[in-house]
PDB file of C-alpha atoms and ligand atoms in Angstrom:
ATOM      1  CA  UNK A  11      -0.908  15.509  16.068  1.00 74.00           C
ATOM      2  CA  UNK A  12       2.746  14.163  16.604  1.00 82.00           C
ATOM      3  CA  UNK A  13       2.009  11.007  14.066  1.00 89.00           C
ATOM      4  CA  UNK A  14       0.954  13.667  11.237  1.00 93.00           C
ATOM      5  CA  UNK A  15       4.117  15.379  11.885  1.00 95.00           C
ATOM      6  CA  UNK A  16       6.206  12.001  11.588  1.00 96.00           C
ATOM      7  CA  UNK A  17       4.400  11.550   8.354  1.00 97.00           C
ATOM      8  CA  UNK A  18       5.475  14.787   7.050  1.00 97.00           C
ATOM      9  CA  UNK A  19       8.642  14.725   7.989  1.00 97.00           C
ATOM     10  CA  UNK A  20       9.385  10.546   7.079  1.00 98.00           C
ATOM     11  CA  UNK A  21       7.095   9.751   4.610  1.00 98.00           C
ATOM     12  CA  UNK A  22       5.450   7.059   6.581  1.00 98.00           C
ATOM     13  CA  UNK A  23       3.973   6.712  10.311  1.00 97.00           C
ATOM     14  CA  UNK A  24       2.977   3.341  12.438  1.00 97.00           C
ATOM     15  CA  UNK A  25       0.074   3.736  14.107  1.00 97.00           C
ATOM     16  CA  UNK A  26       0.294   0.811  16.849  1.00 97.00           C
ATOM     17  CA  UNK A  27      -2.789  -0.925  17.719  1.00 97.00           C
ATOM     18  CA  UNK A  28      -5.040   0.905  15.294  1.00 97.00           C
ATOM     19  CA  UNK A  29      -7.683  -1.787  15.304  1.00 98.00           C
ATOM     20  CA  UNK A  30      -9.158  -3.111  18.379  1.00 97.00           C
ATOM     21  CA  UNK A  31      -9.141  -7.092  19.386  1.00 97.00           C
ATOM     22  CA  UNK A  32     -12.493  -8.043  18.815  1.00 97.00           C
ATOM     23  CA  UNK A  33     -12.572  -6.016  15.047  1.00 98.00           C
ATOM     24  CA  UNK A  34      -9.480  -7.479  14.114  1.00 98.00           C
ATOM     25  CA  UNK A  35     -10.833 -10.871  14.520  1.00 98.00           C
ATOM     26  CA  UNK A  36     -13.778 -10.463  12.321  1.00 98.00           C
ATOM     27  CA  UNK A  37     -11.259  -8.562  10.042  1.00 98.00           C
ATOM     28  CA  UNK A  38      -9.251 -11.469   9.754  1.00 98.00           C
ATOM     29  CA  UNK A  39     -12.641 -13.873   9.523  1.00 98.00           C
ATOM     30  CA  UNK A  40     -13.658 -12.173   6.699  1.00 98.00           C
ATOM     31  CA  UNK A  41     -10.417 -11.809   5.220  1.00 98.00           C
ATOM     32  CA  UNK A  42     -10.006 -15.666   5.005  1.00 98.00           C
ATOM     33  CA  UNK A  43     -13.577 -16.126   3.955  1.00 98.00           C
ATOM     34  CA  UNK A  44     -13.050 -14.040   0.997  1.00 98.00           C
ATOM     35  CA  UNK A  45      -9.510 -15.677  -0.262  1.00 98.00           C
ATOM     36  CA  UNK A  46     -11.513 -18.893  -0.042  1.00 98.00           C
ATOM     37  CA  UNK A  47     -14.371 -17.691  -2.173  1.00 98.00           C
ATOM     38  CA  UNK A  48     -11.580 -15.661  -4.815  1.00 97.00           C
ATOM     39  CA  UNK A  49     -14.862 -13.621  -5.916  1.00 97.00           C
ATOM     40  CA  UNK A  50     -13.415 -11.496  -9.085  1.00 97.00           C
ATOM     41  CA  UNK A  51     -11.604  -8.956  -9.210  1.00 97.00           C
ATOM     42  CA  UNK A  52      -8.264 -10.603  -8.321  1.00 97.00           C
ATOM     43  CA  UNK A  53      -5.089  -9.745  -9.139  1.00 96.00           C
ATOM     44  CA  UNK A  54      -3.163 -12.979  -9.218  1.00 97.00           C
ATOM     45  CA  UNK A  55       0.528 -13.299  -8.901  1.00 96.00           C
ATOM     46  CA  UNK A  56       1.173 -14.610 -12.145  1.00 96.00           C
ATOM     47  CA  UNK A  57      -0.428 -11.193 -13.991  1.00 93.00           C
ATOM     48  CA  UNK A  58       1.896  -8.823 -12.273  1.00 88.00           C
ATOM     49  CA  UNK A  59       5.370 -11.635 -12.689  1.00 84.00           C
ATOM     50  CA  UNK A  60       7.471  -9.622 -10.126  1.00 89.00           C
ATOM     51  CA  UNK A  61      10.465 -11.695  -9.064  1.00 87.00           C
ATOM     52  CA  UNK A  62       9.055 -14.879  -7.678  1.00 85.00           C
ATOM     53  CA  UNK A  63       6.076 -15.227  -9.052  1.00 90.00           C
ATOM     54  CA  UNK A  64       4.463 -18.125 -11.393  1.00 93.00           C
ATOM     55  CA  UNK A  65       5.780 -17.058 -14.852  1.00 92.00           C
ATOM     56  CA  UNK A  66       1.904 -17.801 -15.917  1.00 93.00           C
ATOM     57  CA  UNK A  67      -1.514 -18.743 -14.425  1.00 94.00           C
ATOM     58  CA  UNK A  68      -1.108 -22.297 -16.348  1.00 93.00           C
ATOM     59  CA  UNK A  69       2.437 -22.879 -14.390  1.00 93.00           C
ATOM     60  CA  UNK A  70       2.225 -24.182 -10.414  1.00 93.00           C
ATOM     61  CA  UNK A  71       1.210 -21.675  -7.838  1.00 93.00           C
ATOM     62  CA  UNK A  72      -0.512 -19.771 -11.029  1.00 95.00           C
ATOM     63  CA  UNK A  73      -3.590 -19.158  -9.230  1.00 95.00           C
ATOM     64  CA  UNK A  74      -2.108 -17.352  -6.579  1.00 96.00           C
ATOM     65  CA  UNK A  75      -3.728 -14.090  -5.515  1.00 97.00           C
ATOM     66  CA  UNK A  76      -1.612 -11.216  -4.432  1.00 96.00           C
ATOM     67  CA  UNK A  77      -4.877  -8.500  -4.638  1.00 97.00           C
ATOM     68  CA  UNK A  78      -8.466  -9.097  -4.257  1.00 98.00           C
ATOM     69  CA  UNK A  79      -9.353  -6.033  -5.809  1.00 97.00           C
ATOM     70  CA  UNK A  80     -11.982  -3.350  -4.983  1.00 97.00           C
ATOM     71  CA  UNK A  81     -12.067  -4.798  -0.663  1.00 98.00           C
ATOM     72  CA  UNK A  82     -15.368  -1.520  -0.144  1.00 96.00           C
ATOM     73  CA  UNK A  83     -17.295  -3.411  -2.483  1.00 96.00           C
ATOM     74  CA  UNK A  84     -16.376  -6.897  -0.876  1.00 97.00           C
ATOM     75  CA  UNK A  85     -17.836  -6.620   2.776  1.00 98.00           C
ATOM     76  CA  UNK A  86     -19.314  -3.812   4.802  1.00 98.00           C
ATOM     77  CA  UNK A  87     -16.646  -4.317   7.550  1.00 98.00           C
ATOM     78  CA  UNK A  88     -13.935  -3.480   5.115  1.00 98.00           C
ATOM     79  CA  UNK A  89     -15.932  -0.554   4.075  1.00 98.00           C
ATOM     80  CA  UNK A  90     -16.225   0.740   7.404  1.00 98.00           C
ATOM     81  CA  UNK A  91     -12.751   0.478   8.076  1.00 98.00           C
ATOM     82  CA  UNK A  92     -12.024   2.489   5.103  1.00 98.00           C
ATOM     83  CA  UNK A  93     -13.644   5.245   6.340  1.00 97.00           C
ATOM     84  CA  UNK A  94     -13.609   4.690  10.034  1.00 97.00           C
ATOM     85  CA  UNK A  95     -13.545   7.743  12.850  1.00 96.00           C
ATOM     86  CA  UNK A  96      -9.869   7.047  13.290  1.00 95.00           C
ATOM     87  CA  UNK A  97      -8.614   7.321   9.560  1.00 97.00           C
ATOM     88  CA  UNK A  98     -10.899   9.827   8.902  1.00 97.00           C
ATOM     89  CA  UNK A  99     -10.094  12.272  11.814  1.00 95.00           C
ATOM     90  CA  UNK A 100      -6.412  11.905  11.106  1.00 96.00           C
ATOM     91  CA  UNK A 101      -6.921  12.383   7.610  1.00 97.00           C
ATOM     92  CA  UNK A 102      -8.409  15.423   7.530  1.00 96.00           C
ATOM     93  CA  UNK A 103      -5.935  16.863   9.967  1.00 96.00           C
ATOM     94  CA  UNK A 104      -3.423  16.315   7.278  1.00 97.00           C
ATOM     95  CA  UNK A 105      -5.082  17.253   4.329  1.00 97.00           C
ATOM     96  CA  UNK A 106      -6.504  20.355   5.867  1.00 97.00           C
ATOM     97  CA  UNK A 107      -9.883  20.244   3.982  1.00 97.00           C
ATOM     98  CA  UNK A 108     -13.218  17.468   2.910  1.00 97.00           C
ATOM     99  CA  UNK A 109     -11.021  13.930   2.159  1.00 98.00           C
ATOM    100  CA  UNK A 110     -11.878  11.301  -0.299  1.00 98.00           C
ATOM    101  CA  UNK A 111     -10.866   7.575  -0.840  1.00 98.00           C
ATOM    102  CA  UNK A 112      -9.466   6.668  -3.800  1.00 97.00           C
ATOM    103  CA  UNK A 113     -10.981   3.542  -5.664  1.00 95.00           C
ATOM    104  CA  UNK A 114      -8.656   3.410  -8.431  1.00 92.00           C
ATOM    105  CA  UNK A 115      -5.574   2.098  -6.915  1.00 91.00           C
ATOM    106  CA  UNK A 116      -5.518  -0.027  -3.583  1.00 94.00           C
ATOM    107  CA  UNK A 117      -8.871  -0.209  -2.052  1.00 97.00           C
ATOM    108  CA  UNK A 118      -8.157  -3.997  -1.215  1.00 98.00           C
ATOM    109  CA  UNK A 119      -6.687  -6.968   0.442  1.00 98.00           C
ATOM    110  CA  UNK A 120      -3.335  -7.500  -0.088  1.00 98.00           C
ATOM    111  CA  UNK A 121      -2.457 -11.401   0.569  1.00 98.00           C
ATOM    112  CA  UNK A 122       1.304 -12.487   0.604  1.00 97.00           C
ATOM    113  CA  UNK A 123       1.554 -16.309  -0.064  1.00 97.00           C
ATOM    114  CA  UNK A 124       4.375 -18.107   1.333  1.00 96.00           C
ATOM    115  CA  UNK A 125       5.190 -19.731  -1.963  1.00 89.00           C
ATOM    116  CA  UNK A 126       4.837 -18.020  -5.080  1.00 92.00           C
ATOM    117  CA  UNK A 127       4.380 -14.765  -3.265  1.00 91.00           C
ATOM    118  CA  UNK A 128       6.249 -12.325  -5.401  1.00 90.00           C
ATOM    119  CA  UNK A 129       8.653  -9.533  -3.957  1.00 93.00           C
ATOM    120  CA  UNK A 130       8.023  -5.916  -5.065  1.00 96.00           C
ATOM    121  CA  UNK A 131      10.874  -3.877  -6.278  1.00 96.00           C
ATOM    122  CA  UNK A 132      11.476  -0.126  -4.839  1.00 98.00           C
ATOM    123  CA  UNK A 133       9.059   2.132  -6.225  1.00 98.00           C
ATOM    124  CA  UNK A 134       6.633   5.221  -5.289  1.00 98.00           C
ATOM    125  CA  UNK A 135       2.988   4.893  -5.216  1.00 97.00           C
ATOM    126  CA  UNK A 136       2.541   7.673  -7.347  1.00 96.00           C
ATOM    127  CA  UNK A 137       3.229   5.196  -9.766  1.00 94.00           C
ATOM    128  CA  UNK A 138      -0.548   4.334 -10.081  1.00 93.00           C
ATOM    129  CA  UNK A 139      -2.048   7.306  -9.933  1.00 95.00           C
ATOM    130  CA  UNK A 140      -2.670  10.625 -11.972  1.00 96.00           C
ATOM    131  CA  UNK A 141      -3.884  13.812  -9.265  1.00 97.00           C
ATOM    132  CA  UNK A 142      -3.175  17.249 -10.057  1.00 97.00           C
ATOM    133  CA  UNK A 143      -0.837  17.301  -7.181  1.00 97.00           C
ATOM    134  CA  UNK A 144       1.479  14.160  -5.716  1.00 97.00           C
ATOM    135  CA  UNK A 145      -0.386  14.157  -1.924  1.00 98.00           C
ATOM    136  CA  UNK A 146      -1.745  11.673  -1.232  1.00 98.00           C
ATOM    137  CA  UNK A 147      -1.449   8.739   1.702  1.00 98.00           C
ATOM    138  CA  UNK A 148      -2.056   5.248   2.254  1.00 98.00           C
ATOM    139  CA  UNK A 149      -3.199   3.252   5.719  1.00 98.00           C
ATOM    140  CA  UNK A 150      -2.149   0.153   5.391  1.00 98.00           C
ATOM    141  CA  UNK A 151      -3.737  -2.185   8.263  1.00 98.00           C
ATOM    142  CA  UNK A 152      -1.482  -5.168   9.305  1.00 98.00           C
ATOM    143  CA  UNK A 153      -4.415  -7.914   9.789  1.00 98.00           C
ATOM    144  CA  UNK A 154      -1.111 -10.025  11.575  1.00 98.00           C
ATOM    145  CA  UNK A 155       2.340  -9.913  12.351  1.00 98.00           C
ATOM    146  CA  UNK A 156       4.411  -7.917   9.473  1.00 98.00           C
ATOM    147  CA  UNK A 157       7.976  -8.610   9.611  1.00 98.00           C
ATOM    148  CA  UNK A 158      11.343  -8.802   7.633  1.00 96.00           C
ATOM    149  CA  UNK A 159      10.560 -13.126   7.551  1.00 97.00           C
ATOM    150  CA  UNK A 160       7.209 -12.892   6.354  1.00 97.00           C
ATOM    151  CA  UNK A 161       7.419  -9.741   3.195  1.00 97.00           C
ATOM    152  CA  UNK A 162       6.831  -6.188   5.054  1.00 97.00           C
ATOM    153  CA  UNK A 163       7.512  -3.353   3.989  1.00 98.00           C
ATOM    154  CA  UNK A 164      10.512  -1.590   3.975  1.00 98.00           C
ATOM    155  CA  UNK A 165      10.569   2.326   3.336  1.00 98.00           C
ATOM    156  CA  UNK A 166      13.272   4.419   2.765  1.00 98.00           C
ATOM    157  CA  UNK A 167      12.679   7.521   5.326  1.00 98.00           C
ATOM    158  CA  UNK A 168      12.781  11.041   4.082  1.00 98.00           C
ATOM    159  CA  UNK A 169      12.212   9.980   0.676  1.00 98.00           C
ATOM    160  CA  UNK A 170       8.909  11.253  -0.219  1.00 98.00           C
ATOM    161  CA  UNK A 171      10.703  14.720  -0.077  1.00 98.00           C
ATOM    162  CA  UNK A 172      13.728  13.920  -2.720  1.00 98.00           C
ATOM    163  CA  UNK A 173      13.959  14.731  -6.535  1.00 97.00           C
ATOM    164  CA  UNK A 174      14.910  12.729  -8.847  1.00 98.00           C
ATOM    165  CA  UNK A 175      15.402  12.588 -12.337  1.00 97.00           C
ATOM    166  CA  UNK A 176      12.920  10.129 -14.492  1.00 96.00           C
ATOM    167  CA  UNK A 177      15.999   8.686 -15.258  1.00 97.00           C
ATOM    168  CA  UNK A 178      16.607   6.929 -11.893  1.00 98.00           C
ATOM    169  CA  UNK A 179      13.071   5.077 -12.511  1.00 98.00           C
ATOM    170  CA  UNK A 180      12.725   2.275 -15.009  1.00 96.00           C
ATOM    171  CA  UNK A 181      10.073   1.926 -17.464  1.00 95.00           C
ATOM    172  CA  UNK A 182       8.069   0.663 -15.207  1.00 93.00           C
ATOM    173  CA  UNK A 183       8.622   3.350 -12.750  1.00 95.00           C
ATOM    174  CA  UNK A 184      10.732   1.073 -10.076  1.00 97.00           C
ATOM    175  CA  UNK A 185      13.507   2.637  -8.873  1.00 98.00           C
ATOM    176  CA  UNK A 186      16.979   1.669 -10.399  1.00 97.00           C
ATOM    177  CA  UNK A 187      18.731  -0.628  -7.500  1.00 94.00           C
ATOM    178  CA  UNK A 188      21.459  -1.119 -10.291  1.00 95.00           C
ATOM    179  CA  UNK A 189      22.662   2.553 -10.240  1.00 98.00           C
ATOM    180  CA  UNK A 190      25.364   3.399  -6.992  1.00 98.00           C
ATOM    181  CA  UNK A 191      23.516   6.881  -6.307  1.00 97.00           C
ATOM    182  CA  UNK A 192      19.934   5.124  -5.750  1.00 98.00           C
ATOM    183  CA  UNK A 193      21.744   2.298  -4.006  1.00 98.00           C
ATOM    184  CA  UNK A 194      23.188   4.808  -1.223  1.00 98.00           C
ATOM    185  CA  UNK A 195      19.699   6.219  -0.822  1.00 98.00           C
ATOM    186  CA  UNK A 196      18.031   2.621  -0.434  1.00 98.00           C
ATOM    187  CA  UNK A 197      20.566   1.706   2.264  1.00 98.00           C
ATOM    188  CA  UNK A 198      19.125   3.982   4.704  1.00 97.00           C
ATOM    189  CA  UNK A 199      15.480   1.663   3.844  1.00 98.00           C
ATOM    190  CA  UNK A 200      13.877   0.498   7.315  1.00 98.00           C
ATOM    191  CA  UNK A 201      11.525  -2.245   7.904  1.00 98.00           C
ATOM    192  CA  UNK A 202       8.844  -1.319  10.402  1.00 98.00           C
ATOM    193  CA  UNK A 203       7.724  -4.793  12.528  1.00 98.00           C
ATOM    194  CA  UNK A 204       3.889  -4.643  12.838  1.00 98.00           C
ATOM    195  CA  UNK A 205       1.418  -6.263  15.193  1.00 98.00           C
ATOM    196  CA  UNK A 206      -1.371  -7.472  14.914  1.00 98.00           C
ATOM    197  CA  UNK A 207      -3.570  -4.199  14.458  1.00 98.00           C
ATOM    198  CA  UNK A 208      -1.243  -1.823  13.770  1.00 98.00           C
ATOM    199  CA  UNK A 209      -1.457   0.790  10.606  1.00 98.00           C
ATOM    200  CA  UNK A 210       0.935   2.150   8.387  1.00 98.00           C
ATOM    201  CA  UNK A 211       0.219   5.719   7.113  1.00 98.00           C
ATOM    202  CA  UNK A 212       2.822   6.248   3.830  1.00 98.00           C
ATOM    203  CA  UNK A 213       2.840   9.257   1.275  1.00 98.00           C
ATOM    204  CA  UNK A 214       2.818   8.122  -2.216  1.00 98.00           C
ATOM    205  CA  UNK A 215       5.609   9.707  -2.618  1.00 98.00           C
ATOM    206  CA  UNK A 216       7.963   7.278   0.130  1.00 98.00           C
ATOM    207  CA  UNK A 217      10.014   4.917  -1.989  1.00 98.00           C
ATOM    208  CA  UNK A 218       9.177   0.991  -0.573  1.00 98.00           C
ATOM    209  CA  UNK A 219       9.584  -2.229  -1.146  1.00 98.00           C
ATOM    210  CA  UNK A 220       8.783  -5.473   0.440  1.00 97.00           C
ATOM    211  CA  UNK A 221      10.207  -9.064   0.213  1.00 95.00           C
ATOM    212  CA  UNK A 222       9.194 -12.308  -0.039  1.00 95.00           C
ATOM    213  CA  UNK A 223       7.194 -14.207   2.625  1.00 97.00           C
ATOM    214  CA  UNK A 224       9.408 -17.296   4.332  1.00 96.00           C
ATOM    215  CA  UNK A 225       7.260 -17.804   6.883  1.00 97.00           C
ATOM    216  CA  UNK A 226       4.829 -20.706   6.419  1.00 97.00           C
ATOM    217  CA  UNK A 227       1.468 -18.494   6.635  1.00 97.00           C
ATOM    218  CA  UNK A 228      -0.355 -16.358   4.357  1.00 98.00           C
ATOM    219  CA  UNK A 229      -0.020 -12.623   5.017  1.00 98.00           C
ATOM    220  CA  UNK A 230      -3.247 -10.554   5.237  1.00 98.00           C
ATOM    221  CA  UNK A 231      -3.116  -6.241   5.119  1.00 98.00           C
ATOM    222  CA  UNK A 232      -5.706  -3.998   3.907  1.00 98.00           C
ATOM    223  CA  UNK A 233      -4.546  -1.108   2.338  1.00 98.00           C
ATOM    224  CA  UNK A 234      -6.497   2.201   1.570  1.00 98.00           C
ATOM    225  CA  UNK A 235      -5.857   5.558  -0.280  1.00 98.00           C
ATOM    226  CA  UNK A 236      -6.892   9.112   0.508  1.00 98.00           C
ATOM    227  CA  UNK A 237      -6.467  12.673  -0.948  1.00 98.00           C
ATOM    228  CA  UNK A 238      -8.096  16.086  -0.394  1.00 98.00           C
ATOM    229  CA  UNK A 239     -10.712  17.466  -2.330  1.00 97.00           C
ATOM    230  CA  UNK A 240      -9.019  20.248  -4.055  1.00 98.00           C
ATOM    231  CA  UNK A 241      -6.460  17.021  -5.201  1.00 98.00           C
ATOM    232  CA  UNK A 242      -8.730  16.213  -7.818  1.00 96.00           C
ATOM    233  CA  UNK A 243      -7.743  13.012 -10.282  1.00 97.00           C
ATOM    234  CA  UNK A 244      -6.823  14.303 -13.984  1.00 97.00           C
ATOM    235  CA  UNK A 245      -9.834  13.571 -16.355  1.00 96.00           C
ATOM    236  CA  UNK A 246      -9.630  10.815 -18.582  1.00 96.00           C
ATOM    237  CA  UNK A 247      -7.144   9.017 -16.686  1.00 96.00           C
ATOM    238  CA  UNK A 248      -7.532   5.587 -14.675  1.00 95.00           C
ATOM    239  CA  UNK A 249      -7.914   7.803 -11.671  1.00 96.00           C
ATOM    240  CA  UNK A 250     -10.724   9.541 -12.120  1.00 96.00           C
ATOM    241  CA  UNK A 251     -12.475   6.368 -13.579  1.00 95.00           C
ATOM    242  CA  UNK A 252     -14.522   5.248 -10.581  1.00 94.00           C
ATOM    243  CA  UNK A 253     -16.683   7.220  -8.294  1.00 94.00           C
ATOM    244  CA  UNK A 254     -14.696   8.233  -5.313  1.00 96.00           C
ATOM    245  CA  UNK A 255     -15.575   7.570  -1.807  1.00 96.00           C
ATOM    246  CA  UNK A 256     -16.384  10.255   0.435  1.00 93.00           C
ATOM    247  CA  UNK A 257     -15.637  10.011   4.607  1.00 94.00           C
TER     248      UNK A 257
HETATM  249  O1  AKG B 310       3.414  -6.310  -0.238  1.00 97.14           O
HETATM  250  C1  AKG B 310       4.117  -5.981  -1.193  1.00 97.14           C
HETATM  251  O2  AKG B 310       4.736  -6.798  -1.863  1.00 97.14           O
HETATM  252  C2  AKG B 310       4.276  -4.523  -1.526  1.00 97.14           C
HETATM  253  C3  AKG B 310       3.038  -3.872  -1.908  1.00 97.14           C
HETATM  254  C4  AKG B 310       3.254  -2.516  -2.474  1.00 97.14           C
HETATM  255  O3  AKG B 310       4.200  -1.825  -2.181  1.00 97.14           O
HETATM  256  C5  AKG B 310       2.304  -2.008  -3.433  1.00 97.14           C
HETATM  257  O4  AKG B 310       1.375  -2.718  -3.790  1.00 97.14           O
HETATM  258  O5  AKG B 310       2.469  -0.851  -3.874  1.00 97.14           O
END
């Protein structure tokens, strides 16, 4: 498949038109619905306080929500998605073997609020997890238009490949933009447009970012992770703290 090979040799893939008309409109129904009812778990802007943000959920805009967590467990149509034909052909062409679906990291909708809608610094995925090896991949479903205006992503390509010293990371594991070798890197960064539909495969290895969102409407992307079966999570770590889900 030419997109796995794109994925292996950028770090990342778009996969244009992934979801059909009519699924993205109940997609985008039931995304709505569920910011409106902000059922726990949410992740709210003000927790995370990346650049932007409400500096606490008592200060204006602290409600916003930038995750609501655990999207499987939210509505059957997200579930379905998660582990639809299309993911989960491509997926195991990749992997080479039986894939699971991470529940400890991603598994939800991501909502980027034109006000108080953080940016996220440059960092690798790996970030959240803990897997005996670093393979695995995101989709990342654009529910609407994704562009530079409105907080996409930008990914630097290639860079799920490089090595670099834990030193170019900062505590938090975002990469350094203050140091002149990472800046060289993160000026070859692209910003993929998306349409409505379209998918973003990424490694959690591809170093990304995204900005803020200056249009005037929310942005709406549901993002899943996968790894093989012989990939297992490390015991006793966040990872392996929920049952996995199986395609
Ligand atoms: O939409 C964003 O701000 C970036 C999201 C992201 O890269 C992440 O959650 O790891």
């Amino acid at each position: 498949m030419k997109s796995i090979e794109a994925l292996r040799q950028e770090g990342y893939v778009l996969v244009p038109r992934l979801v059909p008309q009519g699924a993205l409109s109940q997609l985008n129904e039931i995304a709505r619905a569920q910011l409106r009812a902000r059922a726990e778990p949410l992740e709210l802007e003000a927790d995370l306080r990346y650049p932007g943000a409400p500096k606490s959920r008592d200060d204006a805009g602290g409600g916003t929500v930038r995750r609501l967590l655990d999207a499987c467990a939210r509505d059957p149509v997200f579930a379905a998605w998660a582990v639809s034909p299309p993911v989960r052909e491509w997926m195991e062409v990749y992997f080479g073997e039986r894939v699971l679906m991470s529940r400890a990291h991603h598994n939800c909708l991501m909502t980027k609020h034109p006000q108080y809608g953080s940016l996220t610094g440059w960092h690798r995925d790996i970030r959240y997890w803990s897997f005996q090896r670093e393979d695995l991949v995101s989709v990342w479903f654009a529910l609407g238009e994704e562009n530079a205006d409105n907080g996409a992503l930008w990914l630097v390509p290639g860079s799920h490949r490089m090595r670099f010293e834990a030193e170019r990371f900062d505590e938090a594991k975002f990469f350094r933009a203050d140091l002149e070798a990472n800046r060289e890197i993160l000026q070859r960064a692209v910003s993929p447009r998306l349409a409505p539909g379209d998918a973003i495969f990424f490694h959690c290895n591809t170093l990304h970012s995204a900005g803020k969102n200056l249009s005037d409407a929310v942005k709406f992307s549901l993002v899943f992770t996968y790894h093989g079966e012989s990939n297992a999570p490390r015991a006793g770590t966040r990872s392996a703290s929920k049952p996995e889900v199986e395609l």
